[in-house]
Coordinates of C-alpha atoms in Angstrom, one line a residue:
Chain A
M1 CA 83.7 157.1 111.7
A2 CA 81.8 153.8 110.6
D3 CA 81.2 153.1 107.0
N4 CA 77.6 152.1 106.5
A5 CA 78.2 150.2 103.4
R6 CA 75.5 147.9 102.5
V7 CA 77.2 144.4 101.9
L8 CA 75.6 141.2 100.6
V9 CA 77.4 138.0 101.2
V10 CA 76.7 135.1 98.6
G11 CA 78.3 132.0 100.0
T12 CA 78.0 131.5 103.6
G13 CA 80.8 128.8 104.0
A14 CA 83.6 129.4 106.5
I15 CA 85.1 132.1 104.4
G16 CA 82.0 134.0 103.8
S17 CA 80.8 133.7 107.4
F18 CA 84.1 135.0 108.7
Y19 CA 84.6 138.0 106.8
G20 CA 80.7 138.7 106.9
A21 CA 81.2 138.8 110.6
I22 CA 84.3 141.0 110.4
L23 CA 82.3 143.4 108.0
S24 CA 79.4 143.4 110.5
R25 CA 81.7 144.4 113.3
A26 CA 83.0 147.1 111.2
G27 CA 79.6 148.6 111.2
A28 CA 78.5 147.7 107.7
R29 CA 75.0 146.3 106.9
V30 CA 75.5 142.7 106.1
D31 CA 73.0 140.7 104.3
V32 CA 73.3 137.2 103.4
V33 CA 72.1 134.7 101.1
S34 CA 71.5 131.2 102.1
R35 CA 69.0 128.5 101.0
S36 CA 69.9 125.6 103.0
E37 CA 70.4 127.4 106.3
H38 CA 67.9 130.1 105.9
A39 CA 65.7 129.3 108.8
Q40 CA 68.7 128.7 111.1
M41 CA 70.2 132.2 110.2
Q42 CA 66.9 133.7 110.4
E43 CA 66.6 132.7 114.0
H44 CA 70.1 132.6 115.5
G45 CA 72.1 134.5 113.2
V46 CA 75.4 133.4 111.8
R47 CA 77.7 132.0 114.7
V48 CA 81.4 132.5 114.4
D49 CA 83.7 131.7 117.2
S50 CA 87.2 132.8 117.1
K51 CA 90.1 132.0 119.7
E52 CA 91.9 135.1 119.0
L53 CA 89.0 137.5 118.3
G54 CA 86.3 136.3 120.5
D55 CA 82.7 135.7 119.7
L56 CA 82.0 137.2 116.1
S57 CA 78.6 136.0 115.8
F58 CA 76.4 138.3 113.9
R59 CA 72.9 138.7 112.8
P60 CA 72.4 139.6 109.1
A61 CA 70.2 142.5 108.4
T62 CA 68.3 140.3 106.0
V63 CA 68.8 136.6 105.3
Y64 CA 67.6 135.7 101.6
K65 CA 66.9 132.4 100.4
D66 CA 67.8 133.4 97.0
V67 CA 69.7 136.1 95.3
T68 CA 66.5 137.0 93.2
E69 CA 64.9 138.0 96.3
V70 CA 67.6 140.8 96.7
S71 CA 65.7 144.3 95.6
T72 CA 68.2 146.9 96.9
P73 CA 71.6 146.3 95.2
P74 CA 74.5 146.3 97.8
D75 CA 77.7 148.5 97.5
F76 CA 79.5 145.4 97.9
L77 CA 78.5 142.0 96.7
V78 CA 81.0 139.5 98.4
L79 CA 81.1 136.4 96.3
S80 CA 82.6 133.5 98.4
V81 CA 81.2 130.4 96.8
K82 CA 83.5 127.7 95.5
V83 CA 84.5 128.0 92.1
L84 CA 83.1 124.9 90.4
D85 CA 82.7 123.8 86.7
D86 CA 79.1 123.4 87.0
L87 CA 78.3 126.7 88.7
D88 CA 77.8 129.8 86.6
R89 CA 78.9 132.4 89.2
A90 CA 78.0 135.3 87.0
A91 CA 74.5 134.3 86.5
L92 CA 74.3 133.5 90.2
I93 CA 74.8 137.0 91.4
R94 CA 73.4 138.9 88.3
P95 CA 69.8 139.6 90.0
A96 CA 71.7 141.5 93.0
V97 CA 74.1 143.5 90.9
G98 CA 73.3 147.1 90.6
P99 CA 75.1 149.7 88.4
D100 CA 77.3 150.8 91.3
T101 CA 77.8 147.4 92.9
A102 CA 81.3 146.5 93.5
I103 CA 81.8 142.8 93.2
V104 CA 84.3 141.4 95.6
L105 CA 85.7 138.0 95.1
I106 CA 87.1 135.9 98.2
E107 CA 87.8 132.7 96.2
N108 CA 90.7 130.4 95.6
G109 CA 92.6 129.9 92.5
I110 CA 94.1 131.2 89.3
E111 CA 92.3 133.2 86.6
I112 CA 89.0 133.0 88.4
E113 CA 88.2 136.8 87.6
P114 CA 87.7 136.6 83.8
P115 CA 84.2 135.1 84.0
I116 CA 82.9 137.9 86.2
V117 CA 84.7 140.8 84.4
E118 CA 83.2 139.7 81.1
A119 CA 79.7 139.6 82.7
F120 CA 80.0 142.9 84.4
P121 CA 82.4 144.9 82.4
D122 CA 81.4 148.3 84.1
N123 CA 81.2 147.1 87.6
P124 CA 84.3 147.9 90.0
L125 CA 85.9 144.4 90.7
V126 CA 87.7 143.8 93.9
S127 CA 89.7 140.5 94.2
C128 CA 90.9 139.3 97.4
L129 CA 93.1 136.4 98.6
A130 CA 92.3 135.1 102.2
F131 CA 94.9 133.8 104.4
V132 CA 92.8 132.3 107.1
A133 CA 92.2 128.9 108.8
A134 CA 88.4 128.6 109.4
S135 CA 86.0 125.9 109.0
R136 CA 82.5 124.8 109.2
V137 CA 81.6 123.1 112.6
G138 CA 77.8 122.8 112.2
P139 CA 74.8 124.6 110.4
A140 CA 75.4 128.3 110.3
H141 CA 78.4 127.8 112.7
T142 CA 82.0 128.6 111.7
E143 CA 85.0 128.3 113.8
H144 CA 87.9 130.6 113.0
K145 CA 91.3 128.9 114.0
A146 CA 94.0 131.3 113.2
Y147 CA 95.2 134.0 110.7
G148 CA 92.6 136.3 108.7
R149 CA 94.8 138.4 106.5
L150 CA 92.8 139.4 103.2
V151 CA 95.0 140.7 100.7
I152 CA 92.9 143.1 98.2
G153 CA 93.5 144.3 94.9
S154 CA 91.8 145.2 91.5
Y155 CA 92.1 143.0 88.5
P156 CA 94.4 142.4 86.5
S157 CA 96.2 144.9 88.5
G158 CA 96.2 148.3 90.4
V159 CA 93.9 149.3 93.2
N160 CA 90.6 151.0 92.6
D161 CA 88.4 153.1 95.0
A162 CA 86.2 150.1 95.7
A163 CA 89.3 148.0 96.7
R164 CA 90.5 150.9 99.1
R165 CA 87.1 151.2 100.6
F166 CA 86.8 147.6 101.1
S167 CA 90.2 147.1 102.7
A168 CA 89.4 150.1 105.2
L169 CA 86.1 148.4 106.3
L170 CA 88.0 145.2 106.9
E171 CA 90.8 147.2 109.0
Q172 CA 88.0 148.7 110.9
G173 CA 86.5 145.3 111.7
G174 CA 90.0 144.2 113.3
I175 CA 92.0 142.4 110.5
N176 CA 94.9 143.0 108.4
A177 CA 93.8 143.8 105.0
P178 CA 96.6 145.0 102.8
L179 CA 96.1 146.4 99.3
S180 CA 98.3 144.9 96.5
E181 CA 99.0 146.5 93.1
N182 CA 99.6 143.1 91.7
L183 CA 96.9 140.8 93.1
V184 CA 97.3 138.4 90.3
T185 CA 101.0 137.9 91.3
E186 CA 99.8 137.1 94.6
R187 CA 97.4 134.6 93.3
W188 CA 100.3 132.9 91.5
R189 CA 102.4 132.9 94.7
K190 CA 99.6 131.3 96.6
A191 CA 99.0 128.9 93.7
V192 CA 102.5 127.7 94.0
W193 CA 101.6 126.1 97.5
N194 CA 98.0 125.4 96.7
A195 CA 98.6 123.6 93.2
A196 CA 101.2 121.2 94.9
F197 CA 99.7 120.7 98.6
N198 CA 96.0 120.4 97.8
P199 CA 95.8 117.7 95.2
V200 CA 98.6 115.7 97.0
S201 CA 96.7 115.9 100.2
V202 CA 93.7 114.6 98.5
I203 CA 95.5 111.8 96.7
A204 CA 97.0 110.9 100.2
G205 CA 93.5 110.2 101.5
G206 CA 92.6 113.6 102.8
A207 CA 95.8 114.1 104.6
S208 CA 97.1 117.1 106.7
T209 CA 100.3 118.9 106.0
K210 CA 102.1 117.0 108.7
D211 CA 100.7 113.6 107.1
I212 CA 102.6 114.3 103.6
L213 CA 105.5 115.6 104.9
G214 CA 108.4 113.8 106.5
S215 CA 109.7 111.7 103.8
E216 CA 112.6 113.5 101.9
N217 CA 111.9 111.5 98.6
E218 CA 108.2 112.6 98.9
E219 CA 109.1 116.1 99.7
R220 CA 111.3 116.4 96.4
L221 CA 108.1 115.7 94.6
L222 CA 106.2 118.6 96.2
V223 CA 109.2 120.8 95.5
A224 CA 109.0 119.5 91.8
L225 CA 105.3 120.4 91.8
M226 CA 106.0 124.1 93.2
Q227 CA 108.8 124.5 90.8
E228 CA 106.5 123.8 87.8
V229 CA 103.7 126.3 89.0
C230 CA 106.7 128.9 89.4
D231 CA 107.8 128.2 85.9
V232 CA 104.2 128.9 84.6
A233 CA 104.1 132.0 86.9
A234 CA 107.4 133.2 85.4
A235 CA 106.2 132.6 81.7
A236 CA 102.8 134.5 82.6
G237 CA 104.7 137.5 83.9
H238 CA 104.8 136.7 87.5
P239 CA 108.3 135.7 88.4
M240 CA 108.6 134.1 92.1
P241 CA 111.7 134.3 94.0
E242 CA 113.9 131.4 93.2
D243 CA 113.9 129.4 96.6
L244 CA 110.1 129.7 97.0
P245 CA 109.6 126.0 96.7
E246 CA 112.2 124.9 98.9
K247 CA 111.4 127.5 101.6
S248 CA 107.7 126.8 101.3
I249 CA 108.6 123.1 102.6
V250 CA 110.5 124.7 105.4
N251 CA 107.6 127.0 106.4
T252 CA 105.0 124.3 106.1
H253 CA 107.1 122.1 108.5
K254 CA 106.8 125.0 111.0
M255 CA 102.9 125.3 110.7
P256 CA 100.9 123.2 113.0
A257 CA 99.1 120.3 111.0
Y258 CA 96.8 121.7 108.6
H259 CA 94.1 120.3 106.4
N260 CA 93.8 122.5 103.2
S261 CA 90.4 123.4 101.6
M262 CA 90.6 120.6 99.1
A263 CA 91.4 118.1 101.7
L264 CA 88.6 119.2 103.7
D265 CA 86.2 119.0 100.8
Y266 CA 87.5 115.5 100.0
I267 CA 87.1 114.1 103.7
H268 CA 83.5 115.7 103.8
G269 CA 82.6 114.3 100.3
R270 CA 81.9 117.7 98.8
D271 CA 82.9 119.0 95.4
M272 CA 86.7 120.2 95.1
E273 CA 87.9 123.0 93.6
I274 CA 90.1 121.2 91.3
E275 CA 89.9 123.4 88.1
A276 CA 90.3 126.7 89.8
I277 CA 93.3 125.6 91.9
L278 CA 95.1 123.3 89.5
G279 CA 93.4 123.0 86.2
N280 CA 93.7 126.6 85.5
V281 CA 97.5 126.5 86.1
I282 CA 97.8 123.6 83.7
R283 CA 95.8 125.5 81.0
E284 CA 98.0 128.4 81.5
A285 CA 100.9 125.9 81.2
R286 CA 99.6 124.6 78.0
R287 CA 99.0 128.3 76.6
L288 CA 102.3 129.2 77.3
N289 CA 104.1 125.9 76.3
I290 CA 105.5 125.2 79.5
P291 CA 106.0 121.4 80.3
V292 CA 104.4 120.5 83.8
P293 CA 104.5 116.7 83.8
H294 CA 104.2 116.4 87.5
L295 CA 101.2 118.6 87.7
E296 CA 99.4 117.0 84.9
T297 CA 99.9 113.8 86.8
V298 CA 98.4 114.9 89.9
Y299 CA 95.7 116.8 88.0
G300 CA 94.8 113.7 86.0
T301 CA 94.8 111.2 88.9
T302 CA 92.9 113.7 91.2
K303 CA 90.3 113.9 88.4
M304 CA 89.8 110.3 88.2
L305 CA 89.4 110.1 92.0
Q306 CA 86.7 113.0 91.8
R307 CA 85.0 111.1 88.9
R308 CA 85.1 107.7 90.9
I309 CA 83.5 109.6 94.0
A310 CA 80.8 111.3 91.8
A311 CA 80.0 108.0 90.2
K312 CA 79.7 106.3 93.5
N313 CA 77.5 109.3 95.1
A314 CA 75.2 108.9 92.0
E315 CA 74.8 105.3 92.7
A316 CA 74.0 105.8 96.4
T317 CA 71.4 108.2 95.6
S318 CA 69.7 106.6 92.6
Chain B
M1 CA 103.8 60.1 81.5
A2 CA 103.5 62.1 84.7
D3 CA 106.3 64.0 86.1
N4 CA 106.4 63.0 89.9
A5 CA 108.2 66.3 90.7
R6 CA 108.3 67.2 94.3
V7 CA 106.9 70.8 94.7
L8 CA 106.7 73.1 97.7
V9 CA 104.5 76.3 97.3
V10 CA 105.5 79.1 99.5
G11 CA 102.9 81.6 99.3
T12 CA 99.3 80.5 99.1
G13 CA 97.5 83.5 97.9
A14 CA 95.3 83.3 94.8
I15 CA 98.5 82.9 92.5
G16 CA 100.0 80.2 94.4
S17 CA 97.0 78.4 95.0
F18 CA 95.9 78.4 91.4
Y19 CA 99.4 77.2 89.9
G20 CA 99.6 74.6 92.9
A21 CA 96.2 73.4 91.8
I22 CA 97.7 73.1 88.2
L23 CA 100.8 71.4 89.3
S24 CA 98.9 69.1 91.4
R25 CA 96.4 68.3 88.5
A26 CA 99.5 67.5 86.3
G27 CA 100.6 64.8 88.9
A28 CA 103.1 66.5 91.0
R29 CA 103.4 66.1 94.7
V30 CA 102.6 69.6 96.1
D31 CA 103.1 70.7 99.5
V32 CA 102.5 74.0 100.8
V33 CA 103.4 76.4 103.6
S34 CA 100.6 78.2 105.3
R35 CA 100.7 79.7 108.8
S36 CA 97.6 81.3 109.1
E37 CA 95.2 78.8 107.1
H38 CA 97.2 75.7 108.3
A39 CA 94.1 74.0 110.0
Q40 CA 91.9 75.0 107.3
M41 CA 94.2 73.4 104.7
Q42 CA 94.9 70.4 106.6
E43 CA 91.4 69.6 106.9
H44 CA 89.8 70.7 103.6
G45 CA 92.5 71.1 101.2
V46 CA 93.0 74.2 99.0
R47 CA 89.8 75.2 97.3
V48 CA 90.3 76.6 93.9
D49 CA 87.2 77.2 91.8
S50 CA 87.7 77.9 88.0
K51 CA 84.6 78.7 85.5
E52 CA 86.9 77.5 82.6
L53 CA 88.7 74.7 84.3
G54 CA 86.0 73.4 86.6
D55 CA 86.9 72.3 90.2
L56 CA 90.7 72.5 90.9
S57 CA 90.7 72.0 94.4
F58 CA 93.5 69.9 95.7
R59 CA 95.0 68.3 99.0
P60 CA 98.4 69.2 99.4
A61 CA 100.7 66.2 100.3
T62 CA 101.7 68.1 103.5
V63 CA 100.8 71.4 104.9
Y64 CA 103.6 73.1 106.7
K65 CA 103.3 75.7 109.2
D66 CA 106.6 77.1 108.5
V67 CA 109.2 76.6 106.1
T68 CA 111.7 75.5 108.7
E69 CA 109.5 72.2 109.2
V70 CA 110.5 71.2 105.5
S71 CA 113.1 68.2 105.7
T72 CA 113.0 66.9 102.3
P73 CA 114.2 69.8 99.8
P74 CA 111.6 70.0 96.9
D75 CA 112.5 69.6 93.1
F76 CA 110.5 73.0 92.7
L77 CA 110.2 75.7 95.1
V78 CA 107.7 78.0 94.1
L79 CA 107.8 81.3 95.6
S80 CA 104.6 83.3 95.2
V81 CA 104.6 85.7 98.0
K82 CA 104.3 89.4 97.4
V83 CA 107.5 91.2 96.9
L84 CA 107.7 93.6 100.0
D85 CA 110.3 95.8 101.4
D86 CA 110.2 94.3 104.9
L87 CA 110.2 90.5 103.7
D88 CA 113.5 88.9 103.2
R89 CA 112.5 86.4 100.4
A90 CA 115.8 84.7 100.6
A91 CA 115.8 84.1 104.3
L92 CA 112.3 82.9 104.0
I93 CA 112.9 79.9 101.6
R94 CA 116.4 79.1 102.9
P95 CA 115.4 76.3 105.2
A96 CA 113.8 74.4 102.2
V97 CA 116.5 74.8 99.4
G98 CA 118.6 71.9 98.7
P99 CA 121.3 71.7 96.3
D100 CA 119.3 70.6 93.5
T101 CA 116.1 72.7 94.3
A102 CA 115.0 75.0 91.3
I103 CA 113.7 78.2 92.7
V104 CA 110.6 79.2 90.7
L105 CA 109.5 82.7 91.1
I106 CA 105.8 83.7 90.2
E107 CA 105.9 87.3 91.2
N108 CA 105.1 90.8 89.8
G109 CA 107.7 93.3 89.0
I110 CA 111.1 94.3 87.8
E111 CA 114.4 93.2 89.1
I112 CA 113.0 90.9 91.6
E113 CA 115.1 88.1 90.6
P114 CA 118.7 89.6 91.9
P115 CA 118.0 89.0 95.7
I116 CA 117.3 85.3 95.0
V117 CA 120.3 84.8 92.4
E118 CA 122.5 86.5 95.1
A119 CA 121.5 84.2 97.9
F120 CA 121.6 81.0 95.8
P121 CA 123.9 81.3 93.3
D122 CA 124.1 77.5 92.5
N123 CA 120.6 76.6 92.1
P124 CA 118.7 76.7 89.0
L125 CA 116.3 79.9 88.9
V126 CA 113.1 80.0 86.9
S127 CA 111.4 83.3 86.5
C128 CA 107.7 83.4 85.6
L129 CA 105.2 85.9 84.6
A130 CA 101.7 85.0 85.4
F131 CA 98.6 86.4 83.1
V132 CA 95.9 85.2 85.3
A133 CA 92.8 86.8 86.9
A134 CA 92.4 85.1 90.3
S135 CA 91.4 86.2 93.6
R136 CA 90.9 85.0 97.1
V137 CA 87.4 84.7 98.0
G138 CA 87.7 83.2 101.5
P139 CA 90.1 81.2 103.8
A140 CA 92.1 78.9 101.7
H141 CA 89.7 79.5 98.8
T142 CA 90.6 81.0 95.6
E143 CA 88.4 81.7 92.8
H144 CA 89.9 81.5 89.1
K145 CA 88.3 83.9 86.8
A146 CA 90.1 83.9 83.6
Y147 CA 93.3 83.6 81.7
G148 CA 96.1 81.5 83.4
R149 CA 99.1 81.8 80.8
L150 CA 102.5 81.6 82.7
V151 CA 105.5 82.8 80.8
I152 CA 108.6 80.8 81.9
G153 CA 112.3 81.5 81.5
S154 CA 115.6 81.9 83.1
Y155 CA 117.4 84.9 84.5
P156 CA 118.8 87.1 83.1
S157 CA 118.0 85.2 79.8
G158 CA 117.8 81.9 78.2
V159 CA 116.0 78.9 79.1
N160 CA 117.4 76.3 81.5
D161 CA 116.4 72.6 82.1
A162 CA 114.4 73.5 85.2
A163 CA 112.4 76.0 83.2
R164 CA 111.6 73.5 80.6
R165 CA 110.4 70.9 83.0
F166 CA 108.4 73.3 84.8
S167 CA 106.8 74.5 81.7
A168 CA 105.9 70.9 80.9
L169 CA 104.3 70.2 84.0
L170 CA 102.3 73.1 83.6
E171 CA 101.1 72.3 80.1
Q172 CA 100.3 68.8 81.3
G173 CA 98.1 70.6 84.1
G174 CA 96.1 72.2 81.4
I175 CA 97.4 75.7 81.2
N176 CA 99.4 77.7 78.4
A177 CA 103.1 77.8 79.7
P178 CA 105.4 79.2 76.9
L179 CA 109.1 79.2 77.5
S180 CA 110.7 82.6 76.8
E181 CA 114.3 83.2 76.0
N182 CA 113.9 86.7 77.3
L183 CA 111.9 86.8 80.3
V184 CA 113.2 90.1 81.6
T185 CA 112.1 91.9 78.2
E186 CA 108.7 90.1 79.1
R187 CA 108.9 91.6 82.6
W188 CA 109.4 94.9 81.0
R189 CA 106.5 94.6 78.7
K190 CA 104.2 93.7 81.6
A191 CA 105.7 96.7 83.5
V192 CA 104.6 99.1 80.9
W193 CA 101.0 98.5 81.8
N194 CA 101.4 97.6 85.5
A195 CA 103.6 100.5 86.5
A196 CA 100.9 102.9 85.0
F197 CA 97.7 101.3 85.8
N198 CA 98.6 99.9 89.3
P199 CA 99.4 103.1 91.1
V200 CA 96.7 105.0 89.1
S201 CA 93.8 102.5 90.2
V202 CA 95.2 102.9 93.8
I203 CA 95.1 106.8 93.7
A204 CA 91.6 106.7 92.1
G205 CA 90.6 104.8 95.3
G206 CA 90.9 101.4 94.4
A207 CA 89.3 101.7 90.9
S208 CA 88.8 99.2 88.1
T209 CA 90.1 99.5 84.7
K210 CA 86.9 100.6 83.6
D211 CA 86.7 103.3 86.5
I212 CA 89.9 104.8 85.3
L213 CA 89.5 104.8 81.5
G214 CA 86.7 106.8 79.6
S215 CA 88.3 110.4 79.8
E216 CA 90.6 111.3 76.7
N217 CA 92.4 113.8 78.9
E218 CA 93.1 111.2 81.8
E219 CA 93.8 108.3 79.1
R220 CA 96.6 110.7 78.0
L221 CA 98.2 110.5 81.5
L222 CA 98.3 106.7 81.3
V223 CA 100.0 106.9 77.8
A224 CA 102.4 109.2 79.2
L225 CA 103.1 106.9 82.0
M226 CA 103.5 103.9 79.9
Q227 CA 105.7 105.8 77.6
E228 CA 108.1 106.5 80.5
V229 CA 108.4 102.9 81.2
C230 CA 109.0 102.2 77.6
D231 CA 111.7 104.8 77.7
V232 CA 113.5 103.2 80.8
A233 CA 113.1 99.6 79.2
A234 CA 114.8 100.8 76.0
A235 CA 117.7 102.1 78.0
A236 CA 117.9 99.0 79.8
G237 CA 118.3 97.1 76.5
H238 CA 114.6 95.9 76.3
P239 CA 112.9 98.2 73.5
M240 CA 109.3 98.0 73.3
P241 CA 107.0 98.4 70.2
E242 CA 106.4 102.1 69.4
D243 CA 102.8 101.8 69.6
L244 CA 102.6 99.6 72.9
P245 CA 101.4 102.6 75.1
E246 CA 98.4 103.6 72.8
K247 CA 97.7 99.9 72.1
S248 CA 97.5 99.0 75.7
I249 CA 94.7 101.6 76.2
V250 CA 92.8 100.3 73.3
N251 CA 93.2 96.5 74.6
T252 CA 92.3 97.6 78.2
H253 CA 89.1 99.1 76.8
K254 CA 88.1 95.7 75.4
M255 CA 89.0 93.8 78.6
P256 CA 86.2 93.5 81.1
A257 CA 86.4 95.8 84.0
Y258 CA 89.4 94.5 86.2
H259 CA 90.9 95.3 89.5
N260 CA 94.7 94.9 89.2
S261 CA 96.5 93.4 92.2
M262 CA 97.7 96.9 93.8
A263 CA 94.0 98.1 93.5
L264 CA 92.8 94.7 95.2
D265 CA 95.5 95.1 98.0
Y266 CA 94.4 98.6 98.5
I267 CA 90.8 98.0 98.8
H268 CA 91.4 95.1 101.3
G269 CA 94.0 97.3 103.3
R270 CA 97.1 95.0 102.6
D271 CA 100.6 95.9 101.8
M272 CA 101.0 96.9 98.2
E273 CA 103.9 95.8 95.9
I274 CA 104.8 99.5 95.2
E275 CA 108.5 98.9 95.0
A276 CA 108.5 95.8 92.9
I277 CA 106.0 97.2 90.4
L278 CA 106.9 100.9 90.3
G279 CA 109.9 101.6 92.6
N280 CA 112.2 99.3 90.6
V281 CA 111.4 101.0 87.5
I282 CA 112.2 104.3 88.9
R283 CA 115.6 103.2 90.2
E284 CA 116.3 101.8 86.8
A285 CA 115.3 105.2 85.4
R286 CA 117.7 107.2 87.8
R287 CA 120.5 104.6 86.9
L288 CA 120.1 105.0 83.3
N289 CA 119.3 108.9 83.7
I290 CA 115.8 108.8 81.9
P291 CA 113.5 111.4 83.2
V292 CA 110.4 110.0 84.5
P293 CA 108.4 112.9 86.2
H294 CA 105.0 111.2 85.5
L295 CA 106.2 108.1 87.1
E296 CA 108.0 109.9 90.0
T297 CA 104.6 111.8 90.7
V298 CA 102.4 108.7 91.0
Y299 CA 105.2 106.8 93.0
G300 CA 105.6 109.8 95.4
T301 CA 101.7 110.2 95.9
T302 CA 101.1 106.4 96.2
K303 CA 103.9 106.2 98.9
M304 CA 102.2 109.0 100.8
L305 CA 98.9 107.3 100.8
Q306 CA 100.5 104.0 101.8
R307 CA 102.4 105.5 104.7
R308 CA 99.2 107.4 105.7
I309 CA 97.1 104.1 105.7
A310 CA 100.1 102.2 107.7
A311 CA 100.0 105.2 110.2
K312 CA 96.1 104.7 110.6
N313 CA 96.5 101.0 111.0
A314 CA 99.1 101.7 113.7
E315 CA 96.7 103.8 115.6
A316 CA 93.9 101.5 115.3
T317 CA 95.8 98.5 116.6
S318 CA 97.6 100.4 119.2

């Protein structure tokens, strides 16, 4: 029994393409918005290769150049753009949001829901955390490397009907999509790893997990960073297991060498989600009066690096 | 009344070349050791251009390829090599050190004297801090950009005869060379700036002072780093003025944009003096039980970056 849900994917990077493909496979009608790859997607569809799941390529029902072209509001608007300072995500999606549209966030970071909730207080919100290794390998071409699990919930807690229906769709599409009553807690759990490993990977020059592990002295730094995130999470009402930092080091050692999203953005000269992944943790720490000197240091230095890259790029294009 | 002191310069980078030139100008006999630029220096001498002081180029009395070739021990052995983990500086100079040779360190960092004192307990030691902007612009070619002051003292404190004579020589050569009864305190004062600005400049991608200043939020990080160095210095018996961190930011704003030594080493793919400039501060902090989380963070991340560069270089040459 297929769910003929109408889905609009805004943000067709690796994440949006992969989950768009899964939703299409589940029988949903999937439209996408892409300005830069419009012609490519129009002609060839969205290519998604997966070792594990085979060829997931799909043809969107409609490829829009811009959200303003959308005339029929979707049942699910999947927002999978990067969370960046200079992008007003609420304004971006507003033209396509109808009164019954569920807004689905598949995005990284902490406290990324509030601007959407404030802009669309009457729409169901579905907040998701992706555990997936996928990356863009060419125009309209994504490679799915491993994993794929999507943890789904409402915000700030609980599970609404939209979340349930969205989860069912993804399970239908062949991936694990568990519902969580405490999605914000899950975001904090993921932030423990992300807020430590992401900026450090960037500072180390766009390094893989393998590159930055291996020195006991330096691993202590990663533990210290993760412990600070745990301190903030606990103060914010989301206590983590006591051994999570140490355990995360052990588990990361077991994973194949892996470039996290910020490291990939850094390597490819793209904007990095410093604020969503790290800045928002620090703002929570300040609000709750939790000292986070290690986090403040990687935050400050990563910002300097970003500012310097931006200045260089501006120079190169002027 | 010229001092015909016999000087041997070991380490003919920008610092060694500049002060070698000043000593030569003062009438000293200056020999140098250079393996890689031996032929160049033999034929053309050591070129040093200075806007302020004119052409300081000089011809060394002898250019040695190796310290082992030195048969007559000098009055002053000027050691101006970088302080790096894998270089045994005492072993390097041993062949040229006679019973009366004064060993002169013109080197950056904290606690760089002990290995030399231990190896040569009976030789006079002169420890110097250079405040100079000079850089290599080609083989055997240094450009002196500004400043030049050399603060001179004995170790761990006081002023010995060798320090006095060395200071007089440099003053004769035309630069400011004040004696200090508390050179270690001066090293700590310089470390306040160096241990903060040097690693941050590297992390920011080989940035100049101007590049990393300008954001209030990020300047707070530099102040926090400098404050930690002040805390360690005070515990080690070298209290700093309370407003030194804030004042250093103000003063650095007034300076022209400047690449510090570690930033230059980073840009040119050379080994960085992470341990001498930063690691030794952290080891002192651990010994004295002073928490330095900001310093630990820039230390750990700079080490990762260095390790990654080394791995890449090894890959490129293998």
